[in-house]
XYZ file of C-alpha atoms in Angstrom:
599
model
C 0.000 0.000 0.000
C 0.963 3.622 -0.552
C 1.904 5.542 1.914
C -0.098 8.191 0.895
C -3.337 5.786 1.202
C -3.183 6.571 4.753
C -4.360 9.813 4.524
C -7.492 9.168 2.611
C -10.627 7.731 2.869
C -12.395 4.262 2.010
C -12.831 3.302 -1.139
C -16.730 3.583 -2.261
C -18.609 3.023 -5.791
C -19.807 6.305 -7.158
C -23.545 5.443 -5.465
C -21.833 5.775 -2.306
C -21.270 2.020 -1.191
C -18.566 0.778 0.599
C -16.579 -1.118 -1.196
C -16.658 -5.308 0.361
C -13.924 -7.471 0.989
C -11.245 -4.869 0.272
C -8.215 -6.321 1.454
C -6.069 -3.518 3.021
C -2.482 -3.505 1.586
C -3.505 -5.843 -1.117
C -3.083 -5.621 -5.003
C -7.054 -3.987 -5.697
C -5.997 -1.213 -2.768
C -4.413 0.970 -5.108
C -5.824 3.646 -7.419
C -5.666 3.885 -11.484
C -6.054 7.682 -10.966
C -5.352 9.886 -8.805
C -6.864 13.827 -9.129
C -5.634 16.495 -7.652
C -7.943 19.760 -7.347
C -6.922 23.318 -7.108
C -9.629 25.975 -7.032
C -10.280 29.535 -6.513
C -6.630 30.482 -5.619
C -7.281 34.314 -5.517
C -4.009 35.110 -6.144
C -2.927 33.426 -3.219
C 1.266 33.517 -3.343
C 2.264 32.288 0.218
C 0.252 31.223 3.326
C -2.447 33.056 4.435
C -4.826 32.877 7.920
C -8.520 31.218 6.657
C -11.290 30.501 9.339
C -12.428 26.746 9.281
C -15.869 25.804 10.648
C -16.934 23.185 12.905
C -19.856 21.502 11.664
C -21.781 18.828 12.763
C -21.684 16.507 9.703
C -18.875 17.532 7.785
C -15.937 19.588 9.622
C -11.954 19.413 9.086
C -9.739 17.605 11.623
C -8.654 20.445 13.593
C -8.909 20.727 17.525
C -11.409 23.350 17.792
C -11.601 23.278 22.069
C -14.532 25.034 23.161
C -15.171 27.499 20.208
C -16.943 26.169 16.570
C -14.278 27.824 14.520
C -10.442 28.278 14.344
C -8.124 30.500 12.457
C -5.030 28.585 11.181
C -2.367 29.865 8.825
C -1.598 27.962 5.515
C -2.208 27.611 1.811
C -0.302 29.258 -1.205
C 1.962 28.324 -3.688
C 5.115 27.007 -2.368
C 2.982 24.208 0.185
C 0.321 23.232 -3.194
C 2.999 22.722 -5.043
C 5.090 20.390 -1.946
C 2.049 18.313 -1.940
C 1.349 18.222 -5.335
C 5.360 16.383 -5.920
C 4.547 14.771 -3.199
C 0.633 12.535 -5.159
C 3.322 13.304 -8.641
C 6.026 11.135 -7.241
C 3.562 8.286 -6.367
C 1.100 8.203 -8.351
C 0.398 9.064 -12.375
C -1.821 12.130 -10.758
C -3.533 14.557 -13.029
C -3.918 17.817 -11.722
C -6.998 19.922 -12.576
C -7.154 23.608 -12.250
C -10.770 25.513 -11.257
C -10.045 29.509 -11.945
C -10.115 32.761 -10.338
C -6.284 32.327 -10.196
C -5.728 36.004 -11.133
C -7.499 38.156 -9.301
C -7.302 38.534 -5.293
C -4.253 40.616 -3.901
C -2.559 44.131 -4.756
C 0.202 41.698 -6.982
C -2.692 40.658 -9.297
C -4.138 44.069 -9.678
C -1.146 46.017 -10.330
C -0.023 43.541 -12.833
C -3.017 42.764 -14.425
C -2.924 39.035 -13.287
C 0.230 38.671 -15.009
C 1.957 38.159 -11.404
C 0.375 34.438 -11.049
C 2.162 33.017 -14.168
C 5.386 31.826 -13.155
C 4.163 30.500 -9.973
C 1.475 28.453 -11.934
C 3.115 27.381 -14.693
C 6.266 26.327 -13.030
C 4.772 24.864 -9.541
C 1.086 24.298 -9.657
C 1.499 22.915 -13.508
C -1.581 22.194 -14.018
C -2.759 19.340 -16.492
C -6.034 21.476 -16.876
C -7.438 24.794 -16.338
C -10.858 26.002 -16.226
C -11.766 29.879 -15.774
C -13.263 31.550 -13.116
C -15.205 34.220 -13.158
C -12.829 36.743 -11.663
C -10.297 35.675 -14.537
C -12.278 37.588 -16.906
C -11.899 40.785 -14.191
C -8.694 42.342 -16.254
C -10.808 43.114 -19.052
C -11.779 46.381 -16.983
C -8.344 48.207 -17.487
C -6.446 46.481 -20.914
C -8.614 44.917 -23.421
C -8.080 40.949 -23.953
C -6.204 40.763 -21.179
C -8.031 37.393 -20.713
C -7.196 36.071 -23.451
C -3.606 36.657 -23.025
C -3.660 35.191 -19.882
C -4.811 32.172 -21.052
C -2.373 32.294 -23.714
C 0.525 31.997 -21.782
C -0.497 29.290 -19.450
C 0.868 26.378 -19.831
C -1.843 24.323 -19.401
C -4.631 22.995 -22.388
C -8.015 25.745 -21.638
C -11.308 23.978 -21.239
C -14.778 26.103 -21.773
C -17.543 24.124 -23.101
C -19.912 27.474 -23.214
C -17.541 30.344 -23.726
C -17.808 31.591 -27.474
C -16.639 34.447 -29.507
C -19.011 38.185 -29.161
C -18.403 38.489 -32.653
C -18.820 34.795 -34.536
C -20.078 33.083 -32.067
C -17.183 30.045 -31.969
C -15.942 27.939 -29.002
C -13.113 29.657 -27.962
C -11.852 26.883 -26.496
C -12.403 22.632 -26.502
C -14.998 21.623 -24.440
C -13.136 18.546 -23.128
C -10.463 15.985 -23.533
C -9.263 12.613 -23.028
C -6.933 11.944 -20.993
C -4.162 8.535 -20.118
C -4.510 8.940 -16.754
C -2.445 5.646 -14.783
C -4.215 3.656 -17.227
C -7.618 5.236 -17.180
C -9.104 7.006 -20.862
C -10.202 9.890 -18.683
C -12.503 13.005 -20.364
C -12.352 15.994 -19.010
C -15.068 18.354 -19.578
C -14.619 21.993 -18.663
C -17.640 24.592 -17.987
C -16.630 28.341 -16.895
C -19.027 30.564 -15.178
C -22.126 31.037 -16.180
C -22.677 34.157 -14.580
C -19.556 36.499 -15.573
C -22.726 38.500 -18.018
C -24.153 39.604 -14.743
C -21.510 40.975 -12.987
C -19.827 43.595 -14.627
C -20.215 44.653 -18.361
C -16.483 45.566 -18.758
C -15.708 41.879 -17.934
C -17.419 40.476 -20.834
C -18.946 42.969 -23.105
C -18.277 43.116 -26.905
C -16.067 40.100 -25.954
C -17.414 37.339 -24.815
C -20.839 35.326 -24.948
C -21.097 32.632 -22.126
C -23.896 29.450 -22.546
C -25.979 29.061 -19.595
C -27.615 25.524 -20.108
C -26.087 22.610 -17.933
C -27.234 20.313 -20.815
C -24.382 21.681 -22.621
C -22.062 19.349 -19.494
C -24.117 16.569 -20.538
C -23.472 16.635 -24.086
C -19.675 17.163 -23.763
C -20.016 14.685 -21.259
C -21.457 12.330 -23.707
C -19.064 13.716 -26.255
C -16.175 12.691 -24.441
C -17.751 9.069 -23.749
C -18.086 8.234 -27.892
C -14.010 9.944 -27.708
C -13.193 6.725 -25.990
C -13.095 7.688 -22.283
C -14.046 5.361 -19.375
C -14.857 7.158 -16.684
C -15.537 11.650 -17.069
C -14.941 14.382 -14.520
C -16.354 17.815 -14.866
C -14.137 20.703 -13.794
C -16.677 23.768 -13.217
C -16.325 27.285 -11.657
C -19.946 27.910 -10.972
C -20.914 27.079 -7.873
C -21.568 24.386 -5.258
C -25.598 24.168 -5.714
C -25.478 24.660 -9.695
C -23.198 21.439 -9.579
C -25.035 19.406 -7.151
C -28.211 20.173 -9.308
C -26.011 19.023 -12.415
C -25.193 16.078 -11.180
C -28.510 15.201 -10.876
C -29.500 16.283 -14.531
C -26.213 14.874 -16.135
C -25.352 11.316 -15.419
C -22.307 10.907 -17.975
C -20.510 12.832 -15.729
C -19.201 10.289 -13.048
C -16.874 13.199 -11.134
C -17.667 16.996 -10.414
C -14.729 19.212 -9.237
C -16.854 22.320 -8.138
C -15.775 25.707 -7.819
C -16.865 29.429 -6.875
C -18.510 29.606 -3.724
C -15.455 28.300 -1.720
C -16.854 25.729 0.052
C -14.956 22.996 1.800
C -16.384 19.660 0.842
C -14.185 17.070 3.374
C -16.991 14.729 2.619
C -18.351 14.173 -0.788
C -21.326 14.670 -2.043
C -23.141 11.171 -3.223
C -25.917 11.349 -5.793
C -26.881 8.213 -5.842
C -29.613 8.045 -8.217
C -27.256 9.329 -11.491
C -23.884 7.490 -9.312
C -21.721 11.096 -9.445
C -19.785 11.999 -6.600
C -19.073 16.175 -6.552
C -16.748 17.827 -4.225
C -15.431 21.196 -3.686
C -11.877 22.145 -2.797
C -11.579 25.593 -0.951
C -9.860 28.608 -1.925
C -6.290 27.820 -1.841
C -5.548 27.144 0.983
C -6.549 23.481 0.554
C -5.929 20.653 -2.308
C -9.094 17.995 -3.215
C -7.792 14.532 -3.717
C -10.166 12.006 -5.751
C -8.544 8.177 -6.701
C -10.717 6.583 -9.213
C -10.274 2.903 -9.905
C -12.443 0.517 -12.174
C -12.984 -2.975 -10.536
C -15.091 -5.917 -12.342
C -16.434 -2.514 -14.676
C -17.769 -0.238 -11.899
C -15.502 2.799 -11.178
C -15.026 3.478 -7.230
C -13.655 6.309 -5.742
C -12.346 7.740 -2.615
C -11.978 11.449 -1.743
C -9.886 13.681 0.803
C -9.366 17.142 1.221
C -6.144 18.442 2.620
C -6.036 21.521 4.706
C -2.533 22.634 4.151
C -2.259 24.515 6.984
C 1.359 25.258 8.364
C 2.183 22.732 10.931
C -0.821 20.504 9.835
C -0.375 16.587 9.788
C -0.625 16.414 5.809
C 1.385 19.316 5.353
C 4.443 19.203 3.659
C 7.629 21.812 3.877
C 7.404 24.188 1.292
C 9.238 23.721 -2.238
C 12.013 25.555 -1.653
C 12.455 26.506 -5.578
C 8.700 27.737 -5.248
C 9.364 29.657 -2.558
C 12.134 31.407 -5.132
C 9.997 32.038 -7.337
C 6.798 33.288 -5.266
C 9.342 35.728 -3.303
C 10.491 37.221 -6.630
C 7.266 37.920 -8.020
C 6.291 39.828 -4.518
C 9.931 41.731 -4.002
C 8.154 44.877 -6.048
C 5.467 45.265 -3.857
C 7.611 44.872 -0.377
C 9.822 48.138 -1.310
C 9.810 50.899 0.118
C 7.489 52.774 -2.418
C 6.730 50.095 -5.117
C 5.024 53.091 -7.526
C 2.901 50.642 -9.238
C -0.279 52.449 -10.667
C -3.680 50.880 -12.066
C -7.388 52.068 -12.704
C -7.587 54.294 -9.847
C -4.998 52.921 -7.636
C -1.728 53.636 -6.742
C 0.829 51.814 -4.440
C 3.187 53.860 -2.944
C 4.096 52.467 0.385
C 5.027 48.538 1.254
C 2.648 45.648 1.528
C 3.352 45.066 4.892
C 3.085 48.825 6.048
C 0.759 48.457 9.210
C -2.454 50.591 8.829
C -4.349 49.403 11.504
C -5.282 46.956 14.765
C -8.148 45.332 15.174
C -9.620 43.907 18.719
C -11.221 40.394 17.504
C -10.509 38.405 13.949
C -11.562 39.985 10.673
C -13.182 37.668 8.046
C -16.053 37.462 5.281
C -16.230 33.557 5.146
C -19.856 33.881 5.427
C -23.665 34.378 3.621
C -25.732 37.080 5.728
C -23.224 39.306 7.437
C -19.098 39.117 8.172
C -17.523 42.072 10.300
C -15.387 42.367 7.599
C -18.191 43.578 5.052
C -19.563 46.051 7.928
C -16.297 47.649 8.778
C -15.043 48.077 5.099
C -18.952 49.659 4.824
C -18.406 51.776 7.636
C -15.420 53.297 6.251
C -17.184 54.215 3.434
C -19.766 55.827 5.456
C -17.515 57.574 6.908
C -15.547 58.717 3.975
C -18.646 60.205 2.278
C -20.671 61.266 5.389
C -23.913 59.167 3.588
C -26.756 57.991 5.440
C -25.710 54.045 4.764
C -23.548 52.080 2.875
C -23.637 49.079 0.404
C -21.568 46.906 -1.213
C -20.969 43.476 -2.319
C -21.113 40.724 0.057
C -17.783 39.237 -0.965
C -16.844 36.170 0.124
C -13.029 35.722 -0.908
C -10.536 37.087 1.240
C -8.075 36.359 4.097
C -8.710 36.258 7.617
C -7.175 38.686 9.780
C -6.364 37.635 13.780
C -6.428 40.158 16.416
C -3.730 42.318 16.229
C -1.889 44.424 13.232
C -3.465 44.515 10.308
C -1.366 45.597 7.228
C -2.042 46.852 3.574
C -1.520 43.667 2.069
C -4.119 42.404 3.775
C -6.735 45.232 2.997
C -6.107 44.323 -0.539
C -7.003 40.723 -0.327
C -10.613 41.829 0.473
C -10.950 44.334 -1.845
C -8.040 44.332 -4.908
C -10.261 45.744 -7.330
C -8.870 49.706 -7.866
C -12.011 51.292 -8.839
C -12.586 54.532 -7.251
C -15.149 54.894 -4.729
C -18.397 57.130 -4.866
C -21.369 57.937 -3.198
C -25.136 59.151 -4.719
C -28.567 59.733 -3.713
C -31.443 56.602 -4.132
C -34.671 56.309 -3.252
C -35.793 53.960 -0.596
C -37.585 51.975 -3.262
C -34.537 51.691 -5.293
C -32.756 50.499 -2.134
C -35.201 47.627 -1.175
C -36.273 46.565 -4.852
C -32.012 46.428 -4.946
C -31.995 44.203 -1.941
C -34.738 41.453 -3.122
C -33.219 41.127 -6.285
C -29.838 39.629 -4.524
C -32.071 37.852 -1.593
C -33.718 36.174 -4.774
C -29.821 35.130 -6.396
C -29.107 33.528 -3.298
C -32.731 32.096 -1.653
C -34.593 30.609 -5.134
C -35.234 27.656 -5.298
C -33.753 27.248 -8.984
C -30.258 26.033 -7.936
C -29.270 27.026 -11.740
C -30.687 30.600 -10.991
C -28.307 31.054 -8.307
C -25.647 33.383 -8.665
C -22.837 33.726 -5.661
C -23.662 32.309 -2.274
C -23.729 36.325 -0.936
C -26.640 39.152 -0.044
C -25.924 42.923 -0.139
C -23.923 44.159 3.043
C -24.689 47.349 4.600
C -22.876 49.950 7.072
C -23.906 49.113 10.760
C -26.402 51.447 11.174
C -28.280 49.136 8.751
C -30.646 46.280 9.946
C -32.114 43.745 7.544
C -34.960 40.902 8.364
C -34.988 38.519 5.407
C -37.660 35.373 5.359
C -36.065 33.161 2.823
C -38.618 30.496 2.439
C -41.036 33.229 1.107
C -42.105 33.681 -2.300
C -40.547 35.819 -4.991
C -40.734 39.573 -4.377
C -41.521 39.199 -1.017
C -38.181 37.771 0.768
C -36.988 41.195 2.198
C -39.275 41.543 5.440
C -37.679 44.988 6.374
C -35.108 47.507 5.917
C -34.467 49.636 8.766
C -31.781 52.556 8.335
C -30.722 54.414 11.831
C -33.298 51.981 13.581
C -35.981 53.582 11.028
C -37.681 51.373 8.561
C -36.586 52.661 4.993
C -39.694 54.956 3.395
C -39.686 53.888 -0.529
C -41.023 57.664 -1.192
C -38.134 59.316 0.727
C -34.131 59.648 -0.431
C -31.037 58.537 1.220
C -27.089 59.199 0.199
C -25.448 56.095 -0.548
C -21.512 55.663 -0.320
C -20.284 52.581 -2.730
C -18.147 52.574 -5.332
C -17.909 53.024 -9.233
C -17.905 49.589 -11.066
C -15.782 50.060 -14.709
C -17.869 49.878 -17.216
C -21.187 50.816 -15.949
C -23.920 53.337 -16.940
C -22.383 56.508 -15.400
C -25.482 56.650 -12.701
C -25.583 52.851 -11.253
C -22.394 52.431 -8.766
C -21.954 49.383 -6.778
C -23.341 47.307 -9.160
C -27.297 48.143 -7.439
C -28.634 48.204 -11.244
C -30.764 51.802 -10.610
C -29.709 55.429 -11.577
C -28.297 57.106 -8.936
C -29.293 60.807 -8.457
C -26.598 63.665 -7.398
C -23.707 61.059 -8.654
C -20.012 62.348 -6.737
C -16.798 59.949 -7.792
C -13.969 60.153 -6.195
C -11.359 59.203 -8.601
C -8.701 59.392 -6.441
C -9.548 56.951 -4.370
C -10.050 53.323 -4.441
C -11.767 51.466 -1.565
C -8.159 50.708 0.243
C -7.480 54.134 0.750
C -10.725 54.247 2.610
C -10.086 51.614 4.688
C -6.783 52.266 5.346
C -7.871 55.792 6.260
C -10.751 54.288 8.603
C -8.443 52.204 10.531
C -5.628 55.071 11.047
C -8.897 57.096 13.261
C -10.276 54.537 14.453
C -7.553 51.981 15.791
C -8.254 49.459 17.594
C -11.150 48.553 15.789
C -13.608 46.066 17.371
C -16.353 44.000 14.818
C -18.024 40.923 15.359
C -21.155 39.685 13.786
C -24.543 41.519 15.527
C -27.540 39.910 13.953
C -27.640 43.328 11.420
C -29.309 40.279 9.064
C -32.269 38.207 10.596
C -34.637 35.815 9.488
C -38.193 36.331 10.642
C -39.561 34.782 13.763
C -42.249 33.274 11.284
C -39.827 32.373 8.383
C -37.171 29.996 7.177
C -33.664 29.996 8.770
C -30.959 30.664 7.235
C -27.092 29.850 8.388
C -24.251 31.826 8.106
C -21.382 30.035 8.272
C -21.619 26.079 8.264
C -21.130 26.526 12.321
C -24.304 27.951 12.027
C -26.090 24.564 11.502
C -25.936 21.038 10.126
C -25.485 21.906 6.477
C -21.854 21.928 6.034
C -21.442 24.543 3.387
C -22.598 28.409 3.340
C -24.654 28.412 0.089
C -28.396 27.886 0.931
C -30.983 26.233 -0.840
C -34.288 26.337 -0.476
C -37.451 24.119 -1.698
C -41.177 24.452 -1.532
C -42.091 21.079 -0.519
C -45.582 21.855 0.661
C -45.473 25.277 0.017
C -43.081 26.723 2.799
C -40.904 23.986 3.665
C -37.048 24.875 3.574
C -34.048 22.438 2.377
C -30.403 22.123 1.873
C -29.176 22.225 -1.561
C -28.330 18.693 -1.632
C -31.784 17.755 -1.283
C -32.980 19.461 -4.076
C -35.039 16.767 -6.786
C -33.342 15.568 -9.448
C -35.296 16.103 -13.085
C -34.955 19.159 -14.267
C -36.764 18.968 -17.981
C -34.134 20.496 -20.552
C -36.475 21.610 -23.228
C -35.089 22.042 -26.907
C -36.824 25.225 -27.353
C -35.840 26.621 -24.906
C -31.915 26.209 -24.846
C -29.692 28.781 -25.626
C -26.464 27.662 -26.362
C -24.712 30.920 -26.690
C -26.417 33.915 -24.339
């Protein structure tokens, strides 16, 4: 036996069986193919602190005393790529790639992505890579910068629904076959499906992205006539889109899910198609499935290293990624790095201290993170508005109490669009709010977008019944204790998303009246300015977002409950009843009229 098969699990057929009579040690113990799963690395050079959740079905092996979450240090690329020699050197291991690789820190944005390259091509080296949404975020200051990305990786591009503005054409294969330790594997690759909804200068004039999950069937099925025995799907899209799929597309036999960051250490079984999805972090961890076929039925078995520093499955860093990593990142650690992009500029060292903070800072989370208020607060501030919105982003380090520096501001927000503030109605401001309470709370698993709701400054309350019907999920706004009056105005402070009509900021999708940008300033420099008055700063979640007394619940982190990930689902058995994703029917009908491959 291996003596890597010590750190994974039993092997299981892809209904979820245990596997009889498997004799430990013995000739049938050993995989045909091993997969190794990197996803949503966020720029992600060397270790960062993450927040892992106790949970109380699926949780990682960490020693979590009296408390239901920890904050360990690990990830990045010098440990992935340790552990990847490590499965390399013992296995024939084929390493797949889910995206948003070049987006998350100040060395992405001032280098338009450009900064991951190296690090990928000569450490991570993946076998196949899949885009993210966020890859497609480098469009907003140098045209095709996408493209050129993907040029220069070293590493075959799979997008079964990402096609030409212009023609219309595949831009890339929608699978391939693999020899995978003697295994005709197909790969089928599927980017987001969402990237048309997020910010026009993404994707505009560019790109056209297909929607339909039968297109993963039919490359699926493709890839099956190609010759391949067993098919994986490597998706950035989301944990409940893929859990749905898997239930509408039974060629697939593996999902390697991406996008909403969750942290599958057990696998999800759909037993009625026999397709196994999991989901592998954001960087800080590596997904590890071993497929093997035995008297023609394909079994698996699944693990999900935490790489934190220290941890039992943790190797020491690779020294010559280390090298490289700490080259890339030299720039930014000078004394006044002078790099310049959108609205940003760097002119003071990464690790400059800007800041302390009382308790941990971190977003990992649905509803509300004190990250999201305090970064909202600051723009308050800034502008002097009545409230504050903003994304509920989910990405991001955590921060332990104690200094915080710039390098870490920009791993919540690296995006250096300027901030700005205008005046809405309260209409505008609660229509706004349904619209993301119905991305995240229908029961359409394929409608829903990011896992997140709209965050709000702290003088902001929000009661939310997610079981209710369409239109009618936001119970109340309150502003300043008052509930928001549609008929009366409010100044908003958010910020200016490239590429948008000149009135809608913060991607709320209304005209703004009395628009003021502030092109001098990107959200950073707020924060950074918030936390030099206001040091030590003190935020914890309140309960600003409730459920109602007479509504469905909904979690916020998976400490929050038994569902062990952070996107919800929800169901209307009987009308009102609530349900985790995962036990969403099967069946979804894939009419021919209306598919559209290419929109």
């Amino acid at each position: 036996m291996n003596v890597h098969e010590t750190d994974i699990g039993d092997w299981r057929t892809l209904d979820g069986a245990p596997v009889d009579g498997d004799p430990v040690g013995g000739d049938t113990d050993d995989a045909d193919a091993v997969f190794a799963h990197v996803s949503d690395l966020h720029g992600q050079l060397t270790p960062r602190h993450q927040v892992y959740y106790d949970n109380p079905t699926s949780g990682p092996e960490f020693d979590f005393g009296d408390d239901d979450r920890v904050i360990e240090r690990g990830g990045g690329i010098p440990l992935l790529a340790a552990k990847l020699d490590e499965l390399r050197e013992a296995y024939d291991a084929c390493t797949l790639m889910s995206g948003d690789t070049f987006h998350g820190s100040a060395v992405t944005a001032y280098t338009d992505g450009r900064a991951m390259l190296a690090p990928v091509n000569g450490h991570v080296a993946p076998d196949v890579y899949v885009p993210g949404n966020w890859d497609y975020s480098n469009e907003a200051a140098e045209d095709g910068a996408f493209l050129e990305l993907m040029d220069d990786l070293d590493a075959p591009i799979l997008a079964n629904n990402l096609y030409d503005w212009e023609t219309e054409e595949r831009l890339y294969d929608a699978y391939r076959v693999f020899e995978v330790g003697g295994l005709s594997v197909g790969v089928v690759g599927m980017t987001n499906v969402y990237v048309d909804r997020m910010a026009p200068a993404f994707y505009e004039g560019k790109y056209r992205f297909g929607k339909h999950p039968a297109l993963l069937e039919e490359s699926a099925r493709a890839a099956r006539e190609d010759g391949a025995d067993v098919v994986v799907a490597v998706t950035e899209i989301g944990l409940p889109w893929m859990v749905q799929a898997a239930k509408d597309c039974p060629s697939v036999d593996v999902a390697f899910s991406a996008h909403t960051h969750e942290y599958t250490y057990d696998p999800i079984v759909v037993e009625e198609t026999e397709t196994v999805v999991v989901e592998s972090g954001m960087g800080d961890a590596l997904g590890r499935v071993d497929l093997r076929v035995r008297d023609g039925k394909v079994q698996f078995r699944h693990r999900l290293y935490c790489l934190t520093e220290d941890g039992e499955h943790t190797p020491e860093p690779d020294a010559d990624a280390a090298e490289t990593v700490e080259a890339v990142r030299a720039p930014f650690f000078e004394e006044t790095p002078g790099f310049e992009r959108g609205a940003g500029t760097l002119d003071r060292s990464l690790e400059t201290v800007v800041g302390r903070t009382e308790k941990s800072l971190s977003r990992q989370s649905l509803l509300e993170s004190a990250w999201n208020t305090l970064f909202n607060d600051a723009l308050r501030a800034h502008f002097d508005t009545d409230l504050a919105v903003s994304h509920g982003f989910r990405y991001g380090t955590a921060v332990p109490p104690g200094d915080v520096t710039l390098g870490e501001l920009y791993t919540f927000f690296p995006m250096t669009t300027p901030v700005a503030r205008g005046v809405a109605y309260g209409q505008q401001l609660t229509t706004h709010m349904e619209r993301f309470l119905e991305d995240s709370f229908t029961p359409y698993p394929y409608d829903q977008e990011d896992g997140r709701v709209r965050n709000f400054s702290s003088n902001v309350e929000v009661t939310i019944d997610p079981t209710a019907k369409r239109g009618r999920r936001l119970v109340e706004l309150r502003v300043d204790g008052e509930t928001v009056d549609p008929e009366e105005t409010y100044s908003v402070a958010t910020f200016r998303r490239p590429g948008d009509p000149e009135r809608d900021l913060g991607n709320c999708g209304f005209p703004f009246r009395d628009v003021e940008v502030d092109d001098g300033t990107i959200p950073v420099d707020v924060i950074a300015e918030y936390l030099d008055e206001h040091s030590p700063v003190d935020y914890e979640v309140t309960g600003l977002v409730e459920t109602a007394e007479d509504g469905g619940r909904a979690q916020n982190t998976p400490a929050d409950g038994p569902y062990p990930f952070i996107q919800p689902g929800v169901d209307y058995a009987s009308g009102e009843a609530y349900c985790e994703t995962a036990m969403i029917p099967r069946g979804n009908a894939f009419p021919e009229a209306g598919r559209n491959r290419t929109r």
